mmCIF file of C-alpha atoms in Angstrom:
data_model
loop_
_atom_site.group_PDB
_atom_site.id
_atom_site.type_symbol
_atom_site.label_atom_id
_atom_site.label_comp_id
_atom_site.label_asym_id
_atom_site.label_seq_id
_atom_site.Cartn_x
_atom_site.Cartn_y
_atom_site.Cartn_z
ATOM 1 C CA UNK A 4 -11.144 -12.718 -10.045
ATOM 2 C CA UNK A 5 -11.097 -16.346 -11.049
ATOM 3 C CA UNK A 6 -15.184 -15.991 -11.655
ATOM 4 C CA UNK A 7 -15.644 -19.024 -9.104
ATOM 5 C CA UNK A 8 -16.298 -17.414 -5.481
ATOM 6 C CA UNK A 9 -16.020 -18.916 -2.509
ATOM 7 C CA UNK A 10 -17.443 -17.526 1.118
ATOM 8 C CA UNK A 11 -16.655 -16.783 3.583
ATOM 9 C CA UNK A 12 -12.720 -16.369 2.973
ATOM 10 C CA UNK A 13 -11.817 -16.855 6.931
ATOM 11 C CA UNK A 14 -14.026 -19.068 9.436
ATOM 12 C CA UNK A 15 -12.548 -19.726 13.123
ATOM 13 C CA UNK A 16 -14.842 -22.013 14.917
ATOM 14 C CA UNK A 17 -14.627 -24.643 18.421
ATOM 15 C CA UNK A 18 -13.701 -28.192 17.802
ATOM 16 C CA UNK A 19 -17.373 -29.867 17.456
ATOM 17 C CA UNK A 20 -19.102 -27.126 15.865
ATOM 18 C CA UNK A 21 -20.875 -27.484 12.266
ATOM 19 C CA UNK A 22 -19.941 -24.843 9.430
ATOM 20 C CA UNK A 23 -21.138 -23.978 6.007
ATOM 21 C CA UNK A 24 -18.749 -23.778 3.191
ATOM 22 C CA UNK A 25 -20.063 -22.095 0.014
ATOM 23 C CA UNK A 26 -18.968 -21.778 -3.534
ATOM 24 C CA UNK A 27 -20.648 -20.191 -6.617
ATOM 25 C CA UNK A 28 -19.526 -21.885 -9.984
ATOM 26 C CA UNK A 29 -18.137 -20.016 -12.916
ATOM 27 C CA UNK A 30 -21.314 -18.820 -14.861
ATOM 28 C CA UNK A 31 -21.864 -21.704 -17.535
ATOM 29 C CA UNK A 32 -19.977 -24.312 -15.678
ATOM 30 C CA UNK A 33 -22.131 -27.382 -13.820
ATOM 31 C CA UNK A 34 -19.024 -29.189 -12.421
ATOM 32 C CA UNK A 35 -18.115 -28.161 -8.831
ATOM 33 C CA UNK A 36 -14.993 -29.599 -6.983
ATOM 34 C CA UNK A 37 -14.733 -29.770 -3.380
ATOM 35 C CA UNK A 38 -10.879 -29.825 -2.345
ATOM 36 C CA UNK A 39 -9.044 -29.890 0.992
ATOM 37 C CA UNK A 40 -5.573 -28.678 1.115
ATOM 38 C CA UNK A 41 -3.853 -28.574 4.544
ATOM 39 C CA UNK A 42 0.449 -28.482 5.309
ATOM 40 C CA UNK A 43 0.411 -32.272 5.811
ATOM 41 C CA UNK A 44 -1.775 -33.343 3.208
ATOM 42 C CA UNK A 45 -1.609 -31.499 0.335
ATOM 43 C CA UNK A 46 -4.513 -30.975 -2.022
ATOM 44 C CA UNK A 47 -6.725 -33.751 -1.285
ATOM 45 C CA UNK A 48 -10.185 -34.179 -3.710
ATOM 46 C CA UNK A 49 -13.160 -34.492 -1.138
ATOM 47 C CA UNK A 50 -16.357 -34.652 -3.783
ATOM 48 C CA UNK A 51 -17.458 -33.576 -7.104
ATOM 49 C CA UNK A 52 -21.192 -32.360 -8.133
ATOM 50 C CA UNK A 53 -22.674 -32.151 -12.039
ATOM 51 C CA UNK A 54 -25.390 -30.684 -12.519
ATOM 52 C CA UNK A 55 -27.096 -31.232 -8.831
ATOM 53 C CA UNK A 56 -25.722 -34.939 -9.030
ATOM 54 C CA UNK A 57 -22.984 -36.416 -6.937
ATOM 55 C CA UNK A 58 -20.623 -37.717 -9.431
ATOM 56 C CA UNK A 59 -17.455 -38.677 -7.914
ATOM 57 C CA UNK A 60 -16.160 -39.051 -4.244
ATOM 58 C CA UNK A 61 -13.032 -38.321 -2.911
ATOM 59 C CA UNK A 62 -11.473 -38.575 0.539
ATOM 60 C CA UNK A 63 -14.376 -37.149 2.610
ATOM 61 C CA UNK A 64 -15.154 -37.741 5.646
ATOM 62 C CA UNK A 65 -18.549 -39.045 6.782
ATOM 63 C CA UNK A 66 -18.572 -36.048 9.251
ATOM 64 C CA UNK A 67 -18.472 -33.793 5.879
ATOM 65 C CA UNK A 68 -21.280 -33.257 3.514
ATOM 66 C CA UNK A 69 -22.175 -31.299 0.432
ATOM 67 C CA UNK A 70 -24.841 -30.663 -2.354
ATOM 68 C CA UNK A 71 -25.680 -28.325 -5.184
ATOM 69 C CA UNK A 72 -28.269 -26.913 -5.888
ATOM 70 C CA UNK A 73 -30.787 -25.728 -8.887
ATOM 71 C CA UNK A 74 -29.143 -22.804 -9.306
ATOM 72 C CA UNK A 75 -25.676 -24.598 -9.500
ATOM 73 C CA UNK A 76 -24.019 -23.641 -6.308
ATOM 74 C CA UNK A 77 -22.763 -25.527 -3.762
ATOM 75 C CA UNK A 78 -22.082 -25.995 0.005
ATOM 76 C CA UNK A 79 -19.755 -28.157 1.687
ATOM 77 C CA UNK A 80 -20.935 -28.670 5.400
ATOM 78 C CA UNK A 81 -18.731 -29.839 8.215
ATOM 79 C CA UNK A 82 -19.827 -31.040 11.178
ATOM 80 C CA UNK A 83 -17.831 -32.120 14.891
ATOM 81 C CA UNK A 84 -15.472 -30.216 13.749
ATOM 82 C CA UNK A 85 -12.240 -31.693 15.139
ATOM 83 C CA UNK A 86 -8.792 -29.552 15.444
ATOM 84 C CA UNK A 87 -7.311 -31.605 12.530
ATOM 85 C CA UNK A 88 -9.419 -30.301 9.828
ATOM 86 C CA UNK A 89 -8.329 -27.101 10.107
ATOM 87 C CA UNK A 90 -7.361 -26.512 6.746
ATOM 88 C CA UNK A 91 -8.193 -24.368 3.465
ATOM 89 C CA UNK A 92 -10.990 -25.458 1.487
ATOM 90 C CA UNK A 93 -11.426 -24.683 -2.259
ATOM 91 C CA UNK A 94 -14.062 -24.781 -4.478
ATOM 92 C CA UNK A 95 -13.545 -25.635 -7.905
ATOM 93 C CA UNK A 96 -15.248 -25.908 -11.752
ATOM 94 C CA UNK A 97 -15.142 -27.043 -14.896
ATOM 95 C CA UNK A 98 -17.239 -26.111 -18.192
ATOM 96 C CA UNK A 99 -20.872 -26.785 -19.284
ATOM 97 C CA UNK A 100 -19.805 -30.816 -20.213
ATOM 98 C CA UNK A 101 -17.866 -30.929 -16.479
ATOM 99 C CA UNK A 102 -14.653 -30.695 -18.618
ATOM 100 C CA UNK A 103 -11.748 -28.804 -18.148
ATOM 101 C CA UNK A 104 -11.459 -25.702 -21.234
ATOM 102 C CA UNK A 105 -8.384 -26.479 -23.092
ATOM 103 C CA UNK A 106 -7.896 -22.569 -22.493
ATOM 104 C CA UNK A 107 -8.689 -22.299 -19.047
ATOM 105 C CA UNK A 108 -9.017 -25.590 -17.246
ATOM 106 C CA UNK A 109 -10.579 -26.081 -14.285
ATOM 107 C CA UNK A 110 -11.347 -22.749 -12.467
ATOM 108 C CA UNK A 111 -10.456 -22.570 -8.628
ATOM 109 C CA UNK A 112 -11.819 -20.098 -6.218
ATOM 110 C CA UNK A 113 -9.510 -18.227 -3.213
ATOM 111 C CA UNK A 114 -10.205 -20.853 -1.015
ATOM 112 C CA UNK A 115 -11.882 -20.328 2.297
ATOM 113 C CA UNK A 116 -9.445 -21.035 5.320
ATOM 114 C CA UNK A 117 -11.093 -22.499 8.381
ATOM 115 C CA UNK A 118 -9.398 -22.692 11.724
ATOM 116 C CA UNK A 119 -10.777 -25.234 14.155
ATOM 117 C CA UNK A 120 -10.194 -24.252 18.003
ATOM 118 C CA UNK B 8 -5.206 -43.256 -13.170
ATOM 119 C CA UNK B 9 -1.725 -42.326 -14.593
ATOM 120 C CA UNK B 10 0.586 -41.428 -11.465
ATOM 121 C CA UNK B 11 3.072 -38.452 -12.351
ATOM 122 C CA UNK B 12 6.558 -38.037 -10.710
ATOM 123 C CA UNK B 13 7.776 -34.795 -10.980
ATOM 124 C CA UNK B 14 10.942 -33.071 -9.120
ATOM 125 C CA UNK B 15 10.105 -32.206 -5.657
ATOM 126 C CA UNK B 16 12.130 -28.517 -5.795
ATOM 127 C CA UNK B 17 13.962 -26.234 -8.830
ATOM 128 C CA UNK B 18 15.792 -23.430 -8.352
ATOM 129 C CA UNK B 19 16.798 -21.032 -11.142
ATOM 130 C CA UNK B 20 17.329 -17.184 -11.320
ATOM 131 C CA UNK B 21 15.651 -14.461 -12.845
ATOM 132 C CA UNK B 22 15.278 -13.735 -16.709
ATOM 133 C CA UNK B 23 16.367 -17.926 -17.181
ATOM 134 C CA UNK B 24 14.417 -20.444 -18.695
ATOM 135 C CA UNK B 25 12.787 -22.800 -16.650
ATOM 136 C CA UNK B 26 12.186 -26.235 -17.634
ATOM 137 C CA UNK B 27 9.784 -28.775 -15.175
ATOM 138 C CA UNK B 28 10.036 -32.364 -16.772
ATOM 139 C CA UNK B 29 6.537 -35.034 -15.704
ATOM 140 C CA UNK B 30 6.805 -38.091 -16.077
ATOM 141 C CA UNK B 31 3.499 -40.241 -16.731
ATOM 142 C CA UNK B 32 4.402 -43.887 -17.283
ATOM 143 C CA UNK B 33 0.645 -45.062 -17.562
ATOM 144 C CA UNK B 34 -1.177 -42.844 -19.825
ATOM 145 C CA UNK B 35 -4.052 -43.772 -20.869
ATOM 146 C CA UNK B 36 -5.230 -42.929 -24.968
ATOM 147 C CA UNK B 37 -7.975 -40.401 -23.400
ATOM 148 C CA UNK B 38 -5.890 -38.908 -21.081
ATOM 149 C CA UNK B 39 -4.487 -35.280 -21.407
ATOM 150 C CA UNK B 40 -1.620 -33.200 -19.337
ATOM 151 C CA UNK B 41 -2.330 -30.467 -17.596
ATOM 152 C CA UNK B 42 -0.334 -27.922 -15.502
ATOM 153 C CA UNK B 43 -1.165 -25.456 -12.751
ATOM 154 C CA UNK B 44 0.860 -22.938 -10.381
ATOM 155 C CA UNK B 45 -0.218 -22.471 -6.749
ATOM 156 C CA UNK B 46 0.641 -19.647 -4.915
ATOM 157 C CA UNK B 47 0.823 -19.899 -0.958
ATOM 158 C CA UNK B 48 -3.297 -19.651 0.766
ATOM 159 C CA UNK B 49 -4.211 -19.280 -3.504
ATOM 160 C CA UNK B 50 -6.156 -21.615 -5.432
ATOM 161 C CA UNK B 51 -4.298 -23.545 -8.461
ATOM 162 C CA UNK B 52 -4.704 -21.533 -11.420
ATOM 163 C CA UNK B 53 -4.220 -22.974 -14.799
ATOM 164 C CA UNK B 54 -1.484 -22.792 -16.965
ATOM 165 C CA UNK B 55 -1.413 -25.225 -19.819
ATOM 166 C CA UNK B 56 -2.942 -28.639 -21.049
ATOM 167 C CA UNK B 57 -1.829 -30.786 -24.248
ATOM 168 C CA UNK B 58 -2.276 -33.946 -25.590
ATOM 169 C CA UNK B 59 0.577 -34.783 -27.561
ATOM 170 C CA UNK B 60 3.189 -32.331 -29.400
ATOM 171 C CA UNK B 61 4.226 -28.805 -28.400
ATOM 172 C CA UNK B 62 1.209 -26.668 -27.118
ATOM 173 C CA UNK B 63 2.093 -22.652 -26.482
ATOM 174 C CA UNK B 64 0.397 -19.887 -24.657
ATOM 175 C CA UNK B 65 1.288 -16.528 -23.507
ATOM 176 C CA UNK B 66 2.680 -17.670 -20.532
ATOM 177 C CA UNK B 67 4.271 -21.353 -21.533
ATOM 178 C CA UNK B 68 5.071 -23.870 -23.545
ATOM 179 C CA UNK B 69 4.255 -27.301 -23.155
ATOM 180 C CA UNK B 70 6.315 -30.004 -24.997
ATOM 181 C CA UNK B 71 4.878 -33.950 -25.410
ATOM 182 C CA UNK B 72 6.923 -36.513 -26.885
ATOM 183 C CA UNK B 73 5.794 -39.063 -29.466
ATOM 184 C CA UNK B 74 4.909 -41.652 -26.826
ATOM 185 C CA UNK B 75 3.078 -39.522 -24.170
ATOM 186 C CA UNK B 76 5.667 -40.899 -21.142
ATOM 187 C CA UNK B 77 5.955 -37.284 -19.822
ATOM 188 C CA UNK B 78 6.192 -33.916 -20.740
ATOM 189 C CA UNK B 79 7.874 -30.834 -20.110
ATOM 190 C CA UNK B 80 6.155 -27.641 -18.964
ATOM 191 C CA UNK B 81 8.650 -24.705 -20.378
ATOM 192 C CA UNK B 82 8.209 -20.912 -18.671
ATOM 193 C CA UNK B 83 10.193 -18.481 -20.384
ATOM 194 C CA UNK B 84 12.308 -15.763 -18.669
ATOM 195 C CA UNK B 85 11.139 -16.360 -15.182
ATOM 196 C CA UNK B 86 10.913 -13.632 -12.890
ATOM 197 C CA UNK B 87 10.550 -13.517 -8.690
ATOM 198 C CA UNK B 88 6.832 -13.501 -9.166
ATOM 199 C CA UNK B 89 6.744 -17.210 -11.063
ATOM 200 C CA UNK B 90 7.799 -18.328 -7.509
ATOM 201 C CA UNK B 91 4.965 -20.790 -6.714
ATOM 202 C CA UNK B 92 4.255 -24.687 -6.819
ATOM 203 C CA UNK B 93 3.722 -26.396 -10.211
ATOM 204 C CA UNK B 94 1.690 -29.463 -10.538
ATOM 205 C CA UNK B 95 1.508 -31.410 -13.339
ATOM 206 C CA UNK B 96 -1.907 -33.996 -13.691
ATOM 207 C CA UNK B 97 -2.906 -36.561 -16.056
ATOM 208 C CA UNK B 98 -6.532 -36.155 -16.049
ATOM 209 C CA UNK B 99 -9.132 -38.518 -18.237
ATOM 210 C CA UNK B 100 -11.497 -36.806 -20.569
ATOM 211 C CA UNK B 101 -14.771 -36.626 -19.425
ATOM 212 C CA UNK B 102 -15.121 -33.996 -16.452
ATOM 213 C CA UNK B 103 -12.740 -36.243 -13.792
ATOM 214 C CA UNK B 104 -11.594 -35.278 -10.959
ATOM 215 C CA UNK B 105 -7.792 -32.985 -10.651
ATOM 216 C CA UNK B 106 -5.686 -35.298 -9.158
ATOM 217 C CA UNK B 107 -2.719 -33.534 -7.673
ATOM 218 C CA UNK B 108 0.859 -35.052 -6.824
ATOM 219 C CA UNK B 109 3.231 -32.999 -4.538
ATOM 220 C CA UNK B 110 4.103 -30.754 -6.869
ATOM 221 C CA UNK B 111 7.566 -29.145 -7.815
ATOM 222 C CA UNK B 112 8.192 -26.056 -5.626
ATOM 223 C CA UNK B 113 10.106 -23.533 -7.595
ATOM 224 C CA UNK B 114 12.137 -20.911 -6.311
ATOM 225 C CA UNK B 115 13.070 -17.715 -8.508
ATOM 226 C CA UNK B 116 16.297 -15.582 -7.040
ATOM 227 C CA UNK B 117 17.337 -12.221 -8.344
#
């Protein structure tokens, strides 16, 4: 157990449905990274939060969203889902100054794995 | 950002020493290396970071020349479980994003 923990681990949904990604930090940490990692693409950085504040933006689409909140989690929502972002989706963080812990790094979660139908 | 070029594939057998060589042209003063192993549907764990010199852990060794070009991540005695993809990142101080290349996929035979 990594200590960061994503849910659910498996989502199937229809092409233009909306879905809720969710990821609880490592306790301490106020960094979260939002990552998409599919065969084609690899792992691509969609968005990272600090502290409840967008900090950086990656390659995400305007159909995707995500926030955290007070109590440092975060959700990463999809919406019109399209067959092509079928993918696994990982949550990751980094310590209390949204650095990476010269003994541990950044900490991933399992990854959730959505399949788009 | 400092792009890294690592080898796409290694192969090597159990009980050897592997050795995965980065290369990071552009490195910034405030950038350090860092190195993490993916297994298939896993999430990138960490292995090692350094900023210049030899940095060791339990699990690996990581070697940085004098002029921060690139840097070799050294696993000793590999066995069929250190199967996995290895990325190497240059990542700027300050809570930046993981940037990750293609990796190099390594494959450990008996």
């Amino acid at each position: 157990d990594s200590g960061v923990t994503q849910t659910p681990k498996h989502l199937i949904t229809a092409t233009g449905q909306r879905v809720t990604l969710r990821c609880s930090p490592r306790s301490g940490d106020l960094s979260v990274y939002w990552y998409q990692q599919s065969l084609d693409q690899g792992l691509q950085f969609l968005i990272q939060y600090y502290n409840g504040e967008e900090r950086a933006k990656g390659n995400i689409l305007e159909r995707f969203s995500a926030q955290q909140f007070p109590d440092l989690h975060s959700e990463l929502n999809l919406s019109s889902l399209e067959l092509g972002d079928s993918a696994l989706y990982f949550c990751a963080s980094s310590g209390p100054y949204g650095t990476g812990d010269v003994n541990y790094g950044y900490t991933f979660g399992s990854g959730t794995r959505l399949t788009v139908v | 950002l400092a792009k890294t070029t690592q080898p796409i594939s290694m192969d090597s057998y159990e009980g050897q020493e592997v050795n995965i060589t980065c290369s990071h042209n552009n490195i910034a003063t405030n950038d350090y290396i860092t190195w993490y192993q993916q297994f298939p549907s896993q999430g990138p764990r960490f292995i090692i970071q350094g900023y210049k010199t030899k940095v060791t852990n339990e699990v690996a060794s990581l070697f940085i020349p004098a002029d921060r070009k690139s840097s070799t991540l050294s696993l000793p005695r590999v066995s069929l479980s250190d199967t996995a993809v290895y990325y190497c990142l240059v990542v700027t101080g300050g809570g930046n994003k993981l940037t990750f290349g293609t990796g190099t996929q390594l494959k450990v035979e008996l």
